[in-house]
Amino acid sequence: MRVTGLICSRKAMRRQLYPLLIFMTLLAACAEPESTVTATAITNVTVIDAVNGVRENQTVVFDGDEIITVGSSSPELSVAETIDGSGKYLIPGLWDFHVHLSYDDRFTDYMPELFLSYGITSVRDTGGLMHKILPIVEKMRAEEAVAPRVFFAGPLLDGNFVVYDGDSRPEIGVRNATPDDARSTIRDLKKQGVDFIKIYEMVSPAVFEAMVETAQELELPIDSHVPLSLRASMAGPSVDSIEHLRNIEMDCANNAPELHETRLELLKNPDGLSGADLRSSLHSLQRLPAIANYDEARCDQTLAALTSTIQVPTLRLGALNIAPPFKRDDWQDALSRIREDAREDWIETSAAMADNPIEEFTQFGQWALFLVERMHSQGIPIGAGTDTPIFISVPGYSLHSELEYLVRAGLSPLEAIRSATVRPAEFFSLQDEMGTVDVGKRADLVLLDANPLENIANTRRIAAVVSKGRLFTQNELSELISAAHAAELRVQ
Ligand SMILES: [Zn+2]
């Protein structure tokens, strides 16, 4: 039990055992009369996480940002607040493992509250220019901020041609024409505090290699698209996570070496296309033909090279046509939580998609579900990410769609929960601190009204969210979103 503030948490005590002098000071401080009991207990709750499985009738106590007891008997602790968890289910706080906080200004200001309202207590930002993302991160990490934990990469590290160059698409990529450029870019990003790097699609093999070497030297985890200049089986083993399943289809085709040779020629860009157009032309040329040429034995070789690389399939994006969000009953409610101009825009986009679904997109969606099933059955780790807010992805809401897609692709509900809890923690080597409901772990939790193992859609039935040790009821979270919208309107 904490009696004098954070400094007396057990973890703080363990970490500060030496020097002895500090320890003695701490003991003296902690022995002072009990004045500020701050712990919260959730009683009689069914605890579910991907490592311990299901534990019934548990009492979970957290104090500040730390879980201090988990057990079937009531601990002898004074607590400031008790939440009756009877008939409820407690899971670790969820991650959205692929977000863009700075991509669309119509979302940035209230995304943190929106994420929390859907039980997302950690996010990994996979691409944004430093001058935009740094202030956002700083705000989210401020002492009293109501915001998920945030981990960020800075810009997409692209090659000589840049896809997201601010011309036809938002500017979130930077150019790395040579290996030396790549090394200095990454060293500079490290100095500015990024948590990992994100390698994009147009890098050359030499630039890719320099990026991997430099990131490893600086102990930065590596997220990547499969660069078009490489094959998935070449790039995969060098990086820690791969996004969108993209370009893996090209390595699963019976003519994969030939496709690769063709790409290498076209990447010289004889027609002088923009980065975005060059990439699109290669996708159009090779994606669906590669899927049509699927070769199981060759694909198994590719997948065998990916067993230590977390795959973040973003199915809610890639397979959107299979189960579009705008056909769901709760879509209107989700839309009501975003800013009006974005809402109107998305209603239009959704209507166009509903009227005229693009056949190629549906085909890729079916392939994506099939590939995730193959990957999962071969032991490839899967991470849950959405690419929100890109392409009608309501922040937070869409992560639950992603979990449903993962179950549709063959993961069990518990495995889907693993993909949004334990896997992201592993990417950052934080599995000792996050991802399960255990003593000593950080206090990020989601209290559900229904059992997510019976139906993964029950992760949407959120009664309360604990973020960094602060408990918010669903009503409180709704109010926070309204307040964030109101604050934004005042600024406009
Ligand atoms: Zn993205």
Short mmCIF file of C-alpha atoms and ligand atoms in Angstrom, two decimals:
data_model
loop_
_atom_site.label_atom_id
_atom_site.label_comp_id
_atom_site.label_asym_id
_atom_site.label_seq_id
_atom_site.Cartn_x
_atom_site.Cartn_y
_atom_site.Cartn_z
CA MET A 1 0.00 0.00 0.00
CA ARG A 2 1.19 3.46 -0.86
CA VAL A 3 1.09 5.93 1.94
CA THR A 4 3.12 8.90 0.87
CA GLY A 5 2.86 9.02 -2.88
CA LEU A 6 4.53 7.30 -5.80
CA ILE A 7 7.96 7.10 -4.24
CA CYS A 8 6.75 4.41 -1.82
CA SER A 9 5.40 2.01 -4.42
CA ARG A 10 6.93 -1.44 -4.17
CA LYS A 11 8.65 -1.05 -7.50
CA ALA A 12 10.17 2.22 -6.44
CA MET A 13 11.36 0.52 -3.26
CA ARG A 14 12.91 -2.35 -5.22
CA ARG A 15 14.59 -0.04 -7.67
CA GLN A 16 15.97 2.21 -5.01
CA LEU A 17 17.32 -0.32 -2.52
CA TYR A 18 20.77 1.13 -3.07
CA PRO A 19 22.44 3.19 -1.97
CA LEU A 20 21.54 2.32 1.57
CA LEU A 21 21.14 5.92 2.55
CA ILE A 22 18.32 6.46 0.07
CA PHE A 23 16.70 3.25 1.25
CA MET A 24 16.73 4.38 4.86
CA THR A 25 15.30 7.74 3.86
CA LEU A 26 12.55 6.00 1.95
CA LEU A 27 11.74 3.78 4.91
CA ALA A 28 11.47 6.76 7.15
CA ALA A 29 9.22 8.51 4.65
CA CYS A 30 7.05 5.44 4.17
CA ALA A 31 6.66 4.90 7.87
CA GLU A 32 4.93 8.21 8.38
CA PRO A 33 1.30 8.06 9.47
CA GLU A 34 -1.11 6.93 6.81
CA SER A 35 -2.66 10.02 5.35
CA THR A 36 -3.33 9.49 1.68
CA VAL A 37 -4.65 6.06 0.82
CA THR A 38 -4.93 6.06 -2.94
CA ALA A 39 -5.29 2.43 -3.96
CA THR A 40 -8.32 1.22 -5.91
CA ALA A 41 -9.70 -2.32 -5.72
CA ILE A 42 -11.79 -4.06 -8.35
CA THR A 43 -13.45 -6.97 -6.56
CA ASN A 44 -15.03 -10.29 -7.61
CA VAL A 45 -14.00 -9.85 -11.19
CA THR A 46 -13.04 -12.40 -13.85
CA VAL A 47 -9.55 -11.51 -15.00
CA ILE A 48 -8.55 -12.46 -18.53
CA ASP A 49 -5.16 -12.03 -20.14
CA ALA A 50 -3.22 -13.84 -22.83
CA VAL A 51 -0.59 -15.30 -20.50
CA ASN A 52 -2.58 -16.32 -17.40
CA GLY A 53 -5.79 -17.19 -19.24
CA VAL A 54 -8.96 -16.90 -17.16
CA ARG A 55 -8.97 -16.27 -13.39
CA GLU A 56 -12.36 -16.03 -11.72
CA ASN A 57 -13.43 -14.20 -8.55
CA GLN A 58 -10.35 -12.05 -8.33
CA THR A 59 -9.64 -8.85 -6.51
CA VAL A 60 -7.23 -6.60 -8.35
CA VAL A 61 -5.74 -3.64 -6.53
CA PHE A 62 -3.79 -0.90 -8.22
CA ASP A 63 -2.10 2.06 -6.65
CA GLY A 64 -0.85 4.84 -8.81
CA ASP A 65 0.46 3.33 -11.99
CA GLU A 66 1.06 -0.13 -10.60
CA ILE A 67 -0.96 -3.27 -9.98
CA ILE A 68 -0.12 -4.23 -6.39
CA THR A 69 -2.24 -7.31 -5.75
CA VAL A 70 -4.13 -9.86 -7.80
CA GLY A 71 -5.78 -12.74 -5.97
CA SER A 72 -8.85 -14.64 -4.92
CA SER A 73 -8.81 -13.43 -1.34
CA SER A 74 -9.37 -9.86 -0.27
CA PRO A 75 -6.04 -8.28 0.54
CA GLU A 76 -5.59 -6.59 3.87
CA LEU A 77 -5.13 -3.17 2.44
CA SER A 78 -6.88 0.10 2.88
CA VAL A 79 -8.20 1.31 -0.40
CA ALA A 80 -9.61 4.63 -1.41
CA GLU A 81 -12.13 3.19 -3.82
CA THR A 82 -13.74 -0.17 -4.43
CA ILE A 83 -15.34 -1.12 -7.72
CA ASP A 84 -17.66 -4.11 -7.69
CA GLY A 85 -16.53 -6.29 -10.57
CA SER A 86 -19.21 -8.97 -10.09
CA GLY A 87 -20.33 -10.30 -13.44
CA LYS A 88 -17.64 -8.26 -15.17
CA TYR A 89 -14.39 -9.06 -16.97
CA LEU A 90 -11.06 -7.33 -16.56
CA ILE A 91 -8.53 -7.35 -19.40
CA PRO A 92 -5.22 -5.49 -19.81
CA GLY A 93 -5.43 -2.08 -21.46
CA LEU A 94 -5.45 -2.46 -25.24
CA TRP A 95 -2.92 -1.14 -27.74
CA ASP A 96 -3.57 0.21 -31.16
CA PHE A 97 -0.24 -0.82 -32.66
CA HIS A 98 -0.52 1.33 -35.78
CA VAL A 99 -1.83 4.88 -35.55
CA HIS A 100 -1.06 8.29 -37.03
CA LEU A 101 -1.70 11.03 -34.49
CA SER A 102 -0.55 13.85 -36.78
CA TYR A 103 -1.94 12.65 -40.12
CA ASP A 104 -5.23 14.53 -40.16
CA ASP A 105 -5.71 17.72 -38.18
CA ARG A 106 -9.41 17.03 -37.88
CA PHE A 107 -8.59 14.30 -35.34
CA THR A 108 -5.36 15.14 -33.57
CA ASP A 109 -6.69 17.19 -30.65
CA TYR A 110 -9.21 14.70 -29.28
CA MET A 111 -7.67 11.41 -30.39
CA PRO A 112 -6.19 10.66 -26.94
CA GLU A 113 -9.59 10.87 -25.22
CA LEU A 114 -11.23 8.94 -28.03
CA PHE A 115 -8.69 6.14 -27.73
CA LEU A 116 -9.21 5.90 -23.97
CA SER A 117 -12.99 5.81 -24.34
CA TYR A 118 -12.56 2.63 -26.37
CA GLY A 119 -10.13 1.04 -23.91
CA ILE A 120 -6.98 1.85 -25.88
CA THR A 121 -4.37 2.73 -23.26
CA SER A 122 -1.27 2.59 -25.48
CA VAL A 123 -0.61 3.58 -29.07
CA ARG A 124 2.30 3.20 -31.45
CA ASP A 125 2.52 6.13 -33.88
CA THR A 126 3.96 4.74 -37.09
CA GLY A 127 4.68 7.91 -39.01
CA GLY A 128 4.60 11.68 -38.66
CA LEU A 129 7.04 14.54 -39.20
CA MET A 130 8.96 15.42 -36.06
CA HIS A 131 7.84 19.04 -35.82
CA LYS A 132 4.23 17.84 -35.74
CA ILE A 133 4.49 14.68 -33.67
CA LEU A 134 6.85 15.94 -30.96
CA PRO A 135 4.44 18.49 -29.42
CA ILE A 136 1.65 15.89 -29.53
CA VAL A 137 3.80 13.34 -27.72
CA GLU A 138 4.90 15.91 -25.20
CA LYS A 139 1.29 16.80 -24.44
CA MET A 140 0.24 13.16 -24.14
CA ARG A 141 3.15 12.40 -21.83
CA ALA A 142 2.55 15.36 -19.52
CA GLU A 143 2.04 14.44 -15.88
CA GLU A 144 -1.73 14.74 -15.63
CA ALA A 145 -2.57 14.13 -19.28
CA VAL A 146 -5.62 12.00 -19.99
CA ALA A 147 -4.04 10.07 -22.82
CA PRO A 148 -2.79 6.65 -23.79
CA ARG A 149 0.90 5.89 -23.47
CA VAL A 150 2.50 6.85 -26.73
CA PHE A 151 5.46 5.41 -28.61
CA PHE A 152 6.53 7.11 -31.82
CA ALA A 153 8.76 6.62 -34.85
CA GLY A 154 8.93 10.07 -36.37
CA PRO A 155 8.69 10.16 -40.17
CA LEU A 156 8.37 7.30 -42.61
CA LEU A 157 11.93 6.64 -43.75
CA ASP A 158 11.55 6.43 -47.48
CA GLY A 159 14.11 6.08 -50.29
CA ASN A 160 15.18 8.24 -53.19
CA PHE A 161 11.51 8.63 -54.13
CA VAL A 162 9.09 9.51 -51.35
CA VAL A 163 5.48 8.31 -51.32
CA TYR A 164 4.12 10.62 -48.60
CA ASP A 165 5.83 13.75 -49.88
CA GLY A 166 3.18 16.37 -49.16
CA ASP A 167 2.25 16.58 -52.80
CA SER A 168 -0.48 14.09 -53.63
CA ARG A 169 -0.46 12.76 -50.06
CA PRO A 170 0.18 14.29 -46.63
CA GLU A 171 3.84 14.86 -45.88
CA ILE A 172 4.85 12.19 -43.39
CA GLY A 173 7.83 10.66 -45.24
CA VAL A 174 11.45 11.77 -45.62
CA ARG A 175 13.95 11.04 -48.36
CA ASN A 176 16.97 8.81 -47.82
CA ALA A 177 18.74 8.65 -51.16
CA THR A 178 21.94 7.02 -49.87
CA PRO A 179 23.07 4.81 -46.98
CA ASP A 180 24.85 7.82 -45.47
CA ASP A 181 21.61 9.82 -45.54
CA ALA A 182 19.89 6.95 -43.78
CA ARG A 183 22.50 6.71 -41.05
CA SER A 184 22.46 10.39 -40.26
CA THR A 185 18.63 10.59 -40.37
CA ILE A 186 18.31 7.78 -37.84
CA ARG A 187 21.02 9.12 -35.54
CA ASP A 188 19.26 12.45 -35.54
CA LEU A 189 15.88 10.84 -34.81
CA LYS A 190 17.39 8.92 -31.91
CA LYS A 191 18.72 12.19 -30.47
CA GLN A 192 15.23 13.62 -30.70
CA GLY A 193 13.82 10.72 -28.70
CA VAL A 194 12.02 8.38 -31.09
CA ASP A 195 11.08 4.98 -29.66
CA PHE A 196 11.56 3.00 -32.89
CA ILE A 197 11.96 3.59 -36.62
CA LYS A 198 9.64 2.98 -39.53
CA ILE A 199 11.18 1.95 -42.85
CA TYR A 200 9.03 2.64 -45.88
CA GLU A 201 8.53 1.07 -49.28
CA MET A 202 10.84 2.91 -51.70
CA VAL A 203 14.20 2.32 -50.01
CA SER A 204 16.93 0.57 -51.97
CA PRO A 205 18.53 -2.61 -50.59
CA ALA A 206 21.66 -0.64 -49.58
CA VAL A 207 19.62 2.03 -47.78
CA PHE A 208 17.53 -0.66 -46.08
CA GLU A 209 20.67 -2.38 -44.83
CA ALA A 210 22.12 0.87 -43.51
CA MET A 211 18.85 1.62 -41.71
CA VAL A 212 18.75 -1.80 -40.08
CA GLU A 213 22.40 -1.59 -38.98
CA THR A 214 22.04 1.90 -37.56
CA ALA A 215 18.81 1.12 -35.70
CA GLN A 216 20.35 -2.01 -34.21
CA GLU A 217 23.43 -0.07 -33.15
CA LEU A 218 21.19 2.48 -31.42
CA GLU A 219 18.91 -0.23 -29.98
CA LEU A 220 15.83 1.07 -31.74
CA PRO A 221 13.16 -1.51 -32.64
CA ILE A 222 12.43 -1.57 -36.37
CA ASP A 223 9.02 -1.38 -37.98
CA SER A 224 8.84 -1.68 -41.76
CA HIS A 225 6.85 -2.12 -44.89
CA VAL A 226 8.35 -4.73 -47.18
CA PRO A 227 10.40 -2.48 -49.51
CA LEU A 228 9.55 -3.01 -53.15
CA SER A 229 13.25 -3.47 -53.93
CA LEU A 230 13.35 -6.53 -51.68
CA ARG A 231 11.38 -9.69 -51.20
CA ALA A 232 9.51 -10.31 -47.94
CA SER A 233 11.71 -13.28 -47.11
CA MET A 234 14.81 -11.04 -47.42
CA ALA A 235 13.55 -8.03 -45.45
CA GLY A 236 11.45 -9.85 -42.86
CA PRO A 237 14.13 -11.41 -40.67
CA SER A 238 15.96 -8.06 -40.27
CA VAL A 239 13.04 -6.17 -38.75
CA ASP A 240 10.78 -6.49 -35.70
CA SER A 241 7.42 -5.80 -37.29
CA ILE A 242 5.93 -5.56 -40.77
CA GLU A 243 2.82 -3.60 -41.70
CA HIS A 244 -0.25 -4.35 -43.81
CA LEU A 245 0.96 -7.72 -45.25
CA ARG A 246 1.95 -5.49 -48.13
CA ASN A 247 4.15 -6.94 -50.87
CA ILE A 248 4.24 -10.34 -49.15
CA GLU A 249 1.91 -11.57 -51.88
CA MET A 250 4.69 -10.86 -54.39
CA ASP A 251 6.96 -13.29 -52.57
CA CYS A 252 4.25 -15.98 -52.37
CA ALA A 253 3.86 -16.20 -56.16
CA ASN A 254 5.33 -19.03 -58.19
CA ASN A 255 7.14 -16.39 -60.28
CA ALA A 256 8.41 -14.40 -57.28
CA PRO A 257 12.04 -14.06 -58.56
CA GLU A 258 10.80 -12.80 -61.92
CA LEU A 259 8.43 -10.29 -60.27
CA HIS A 260 11.33 -9.06 -58.17
CA GLU A 261 13.57 -8.56 -61.22
CA THR A 262 10.82 -6.59 -62.96
CA ARG A 263 10.36 -4.38 -59.90
CA LEU A 264 14.06 -3.65 -59.67
CA GLU A 265 14.02 -2.42 -63.28
CA LEU A 266 10.91 -0.29 -62.82
CA LEU A 267 12.19 1.19 -59.56
CA LYS A 268 14.82 2.97 -61.65
CA ASN A 269 11.78 5.09 -62.56
CA PRO A 270 12.38 5.51 -66.30
CA ASP A 271 9.17 7.53 -66.67
CA GLY A 272 10.06 9.98 -63.92
CA LEU A 273 6.93 9.29 -61.83
CA SER A 274 6.33 10.72 -58.37
CA GLY A 275 7.06 8.39 -55.46
CA ALA A 276 3.35 7.82 -54.88
CA ASP A 277 2.64 7.08 -58.55
CA LEU A 278 5.67 4.84 -58.90
CA ARG A 279 4.58 2.77 -55.93
CA SER A 280 0.95 2.59 -57.10
CA SER A 281 2.02 1.51 -60.57
CA LEU A 282 4.06 -1.37 -59.12
CA HIS A 283 1.22 -2.46 -56.85
CA SER A 284 -1.22 -2.38 -59.77
CA LEU A 285 1.17 -4.31 -61.94
CA GLN A 286 2.04 -7.08 -59.51
CA ARG A 287 -0.39 -7.39 -56.60
CA LEU A 288 -3.39 -9.24 -58.00
CA PRO A 289 -1.35 -11.25 -60.55
CA ALA A 290 0.87 -12.40 -57.67
CA ILE A 291 -2.18 -13.48 -55.66
CA ALA A 292 -3.45 -15.36 -58.72
CA ASN A 293 -0.05 -17.09 -58.92
CA TYR A 294 -0.04 -18.12 -55.26
CA ASP A 295 2.25 -21.06 -54.67
CA GLU A 296 1.81 -22.73 -51.31
CA ALA A 297 5.29 -24.26 -51.08
CA ARG A 298 6.99 -20.98 -52.00
CA CYS A 299 4.78 -19.03 -49.60
CA ASP A 300 5.64 -21.44 -46.81
CA GLN A 301 9.31 -20.62 -47.40
CA THR A 302 8.51 -16.93 -47.13
CA LEU A 303 6.49 -17.41 -43.96
CA ALA A 304 9.28 -19.53 -42.44
CA ALA A 305 11.49 -16.43 -42.67
CA LEU A 306 8.96 -14.35 -40.73
CA THR A 307 8.51 -16.36 -37.54
CA SER A 308 10.23 -13.74 -35.35
CA THR A 309 8.69 -10.71 -37.02
CA ILE A 310 5.38 -9.40 -35.71
CA GLN A 311 2.93 -9.03 -38.57
CA VAL A 312 0.49 -6.14 -38.26
CA PRO A 313 -2.03 -6.99 -40.97
CA THR A 314 -4.37 -3.98 -40.41
CA LEU A 315 -7.24 -6.10 -41.70
CA ARG A 316 -9.82 -3.49 -40.85
CA LEU A 317 -8.13 -1.50 -43.64
CA GLY A 318 -6.98 -4.19 -46.08
CA ALA A 319 -10.13 -6.30 -45.77
CA LEU A 320 -12.51 -3.39 -45.20
CA ASN A 321 -14.87 -4.53 -47.95
CA ILE A 322 -15.43 -7.86 -46.20
CA ALA A 323 -17.08 -6.30 -43.12
CA PRO A 324 -17.36 -2.54 -43.66
CA PRO A 325 -17.79 -0.45 -40.53
CA PHE A 326 -20.63 1.54 -42.11
CA LYS A 327 -22.78 -1.59 -42.07
CA ARG A 328 -22.47 -1.93 -38.30
CA ASP A 329 -25.19 -0.85 -35.87
CA ASP A 330 -22.75 1.16 -33.77
CA TRP A 331 -21.24 3.11 -36.70
CA GLN A 332 -23.45 6.17 -36.22
CA ASP A 333 -22.47 6.35 -32.57
CA ALA A 334 -18.78 6.08 -33.52
CA LEU A 335 -19.19 8.83 -36.13
CA SER A 336 -20.91 11.05 -33.58
CA ARG A 337 -17.65 11.14 -31.63
CA ILE A 338 -15.57 12.70 -34.41
CA ARG A 339 -15.50 16.26 -35.68
CA GLU A 340 -18.33 17.31 -37.92
CA ASP A 341 -16.30 18.06 -41.05
CA ALA A 342 -14.59 14.67 -40.90
CA ARG A 343 -17.93 12.99 -40.19
CA GLU A 344 -19.55 14.51 -43.28
CA ASP A 345 -16.58 13.53 -45.38
CA TRP A 346 -16.68 9.94 -44.15
CA ILE A 347 -20.43 9.60 -44.65
CA GLU A 348 -19.84 10.52 -48.28
CA THR A 349 -16.91 8.11 -48.64
CA SER A 350 -18.89 5.29 -47.05
CA ALA A 351 -21.87 5.88 -49.32
CA ALA A 352 -19.61 5.74 -52.38
CA MET A 353 -18.03 2.53 -51.16
CA ALA A 354 -21.37 0.93 -50.39
CA ASP A 355 -22.74 1.84 -53.82
CA ASN A 356 -19.71 0.76 -55.73
CA PRO A 357 -17.43 -1.71 -53.93
CA ILE A 358 -14.13 -2.08 -55.78
CA GLU A 359 -13.65 -5.69 -56.79
CA GLU A 360 -9.83 -5.63 -56.52
CA PHE A 361 -10.09 -4.34 -52.99
CA THR A 362 -12.44 -7.19 -52.06
CA GLN A 363 -10.04 -9.70 -53.61
CA PHE A 364 -7.13 -8.32 -51.62
CA GLY A 365 -9.28 -8.50 -48.46
CA GLN A 366 -9.98 -12.17 -49.01
CA TRP A 367 -6.30 -12.80 -49.63
CA ALA A 368 -5.38 -10.87 -46.47
CA LEU A 369 -7.69 -12.98 -44.30
CA PHE A 370 -6.33 -16.15 -45.89
CA LEU A 371 -2.71 -15.07 -45.36
CA VAL A 372 -3.25 -14.17 -41.70
CA GLU A 373 -4.74 -17.60 -41.12
CA ARG A 374 -1.65 -19.20 -42.74
CA MET A 375 0.69 -16.99 -40.74
CA HIS A 376 -1.04 -17.64 -37.47
CA SER A 377 -1.10 -21.40 -38.02
CA GLN A 378 2.65 -21.28 -38.66
CA GLY A 379 3.37 -19.48 -35.42
CA ILE A 380 4.02 -16.01 -36.79
CA PRO A 381 3.25 -13.38 -34.12
CA ILE A 382 0.36 -11.07 -35.02
CA GLY A 383 -0.09 -7.48 -33.78
CA ALA A 384 -3.35 -5.51 -33.79
CA GLY A 385 -3.15 -2.13 -35.50
CA THR A 386 -5.56 -0.04 -37.54
CA ASP A 387 -3.78 2.83 -39.36
CA THR A 388 -6.32 5.20 -37.77
CA PRO A 389 -7.54 7.76 -38.76
CA ILE A 390 -6.64 6.83 -42.32
CA PHE A 391 -9.57 5.66 -44.43
CA ILE A 392 -12.71 5.87 -42.27
CA SER A 393 -11.02 4.52 -39.16
CA VAL A 394 -12.55 6.06 -36.02
CA PRO A 395 -9.73 6.16 -33.45
CA GLY A 396 -10.24 3.44 -30.84
CA TYR A 397 -13.43 2.09 -32.37
CA SER A 398 -11.54 0.54 -35.26
CA LEU A 399 -9.22 -1.45 -33.00
CA HIS A 400 -12.24 -3.50 -31.93
CA SER A 401 -13.03 -4.11 -35.59
CA GLU A 402 -9.45 -5.27 -36.05
CA LEU A 403 -9.86 -7.77 -33.19
CA GLU A 404 -13.00 -9.10 -34.86
CA TYR A 405 -11.16 -9.46 -38.16
CA LEU A 406 -8.35 -11.35 -36.46
CA VAL A 407 -10.86 -13.81 -35.02
CA ARG A 408 -12.47 -14.09 -38.43
CA ALA A 409 -9.01 -14.98 -39.79
CA GLY A 410 -8.67 -17.84 -37.31
CA LEU A 411 -7.20 -16.43 -34.10
CA SER A 412 -9.05 -17.36 -30.92
CA PRO A 413 -10.47 -14.40 -28.96
CA LEU A 414 -7.67 -14.82 -26.42
CA GLU A 415 -5.08 -14.77 -29.20
CA ALA A 416 -6.70 -11.64 -30.59
CA ILE A 417 -6.36 -10.06 -27.14
CA ARG A 418 -2.69 -11.16 -27.14
CA SER A 419 -2.20 -9.28 -30.42
CA ALA A 420 -3.36 -6.04 -28.76
CA THR A 421 -1.61 -6.48 -25.42
CA VAL A 422 1.36 -8.83 -25.12
CA ARG A 423 2.66 -8.54 -28.70
CA PRO A 424 3.01 -4.76 -28.74
CA ALA A 425 4.68 -4.90 -25.32
CA GLU A 426 7.14 -7.45 -26.70
CA PHE A 427 8.03 -5.17 -29.62
CA PHE A 428 9.28 -2.60 -27.12
CA SER A 429 10.74 -5.24 -24.74
CA LEU A 430 8.18 -4.10 -22.17
CA GLN A 431 6.57 -7.47 -21.51
CA ASP A 432 7.76 -7.34 -17.89
CA GLU A 433 5.84 -4.11 -17.39
CA MET A 434 2.79 -4.35 -19.62
CA GLY A 435 0.43 -6.71 -21.38
CA THR A 436 -0.99 -8.82 -18.54
CA VAL A 437 -2.82 -8.34 -15.25
CA ASP A 438 -0.04 -9.19 -12.80
CA VAL A 439 1.50 -7.70 -9.69
CA GLY A 440 4.13 -5.14 -10.61
CA LYS A 441 2.63 -4.39 -14.02
CA ARG A 442 1.46 -0.92 -14.96
CA ALA A 443 -2.12 -0.06 -14.15
CA ASP A 444 -3.74 -0.05 -17.60
CA LEU A 445 -6.96 -2.05 -17.53
CA VAL A 446 -10.33 -2.35 -19.24
CA LEU A 447 -13.43 -3.47 -17.35
CA LEU A 448 -15.96 -5.17 -19.61
CA ASP A 449 -19.65 -5.92 -19.10
CA ALA A 450 -19.47 -9.17 -21.07
CA ASN A 451 -17.05 -12.02 -21.69
CA PRO A 452 -14.68 -11.29 -24.62
CA LEU A 453 -13.79 -14.98 -24.92
CA GLU A 454 -17.41 -15.83 -25.74
CA ASN A 455 -17.53 -13.16 -28.38
CA ILE A 456 -14.61 -10.89 -29.20
CA ALA A 457 -17.11 -8.13 -29.99
CA ASN A 458 -17.62 -7.92 -26.23
CA THR A 459 -14.37 -5.93 -25.97
CA ARG A 460 -16.61 -3.06 -27.11
CA ARG A 461 -18.78 -3.37 -24.00
CA ILE A 462 -16.64 -1.15 -21.82
CA ALA A 463 -17.77 -0.26 -18.29
CA ALA A 464 -14.59 1.53 -17.21
CA VAL A 465 -11.02 2.13 -18.27
CA VAL A 466 -7.93 2.43 -16.09
CA SER A 467 -5.14 4.42 -17.70
CA LYS A 468 -1.85 4.94 -15.85
CA GLY A 469 -3.67 4.17 -12.61
CA ARG A 470 -6.63 6.51 -13.14
CA LEU A 471 -10.07 5.02 -13.44
CA PHE A 472 -12.60 6.52 -15.84
CA THR A 473 -16.19 5.41 -16.20
CA GLN A 474 -17.70 5.37 -19.67
CA ASN A 475 -19.67 8.53 -18.79
CA GLU A 476 -16.56 10.34 -17.66
CA LEU A 477 -14.82 9.41 -20.90
CA SER A 478 -17.74 10.67 -23.00
CA GLU A 479 -17.58 13.94 -21.10
CA LEU A 480 -13.86 14.20 -21.74
CA ILE A 481 -14.44 13.80 -25.47
CA SER A 482 -17.12 16.48 -25.43
CA ALA A 483 -14.80 18.76 -23.49
CA ALA A 484 -11.99 18.15 -26.00
CA HIS A 485 -14.33 19.02 -28.90
CA ALA A 486 -15.51 22.15 -27.11
CA ALA A 487 -11.91 23.24 -26.42
CA GLU A 488 -11.08 22.72 -30.08
CA LEU A 489 -14.04 24.78 -31.21
CA ARG A 490 -12.93 27.61 -28.97
CA VAL A 491 -9.50 27.57 -30.60
CA GLN A 492 -10.89 27.61 -34.16
ZN ZN B 1 0.26 3.75 -41.42
#
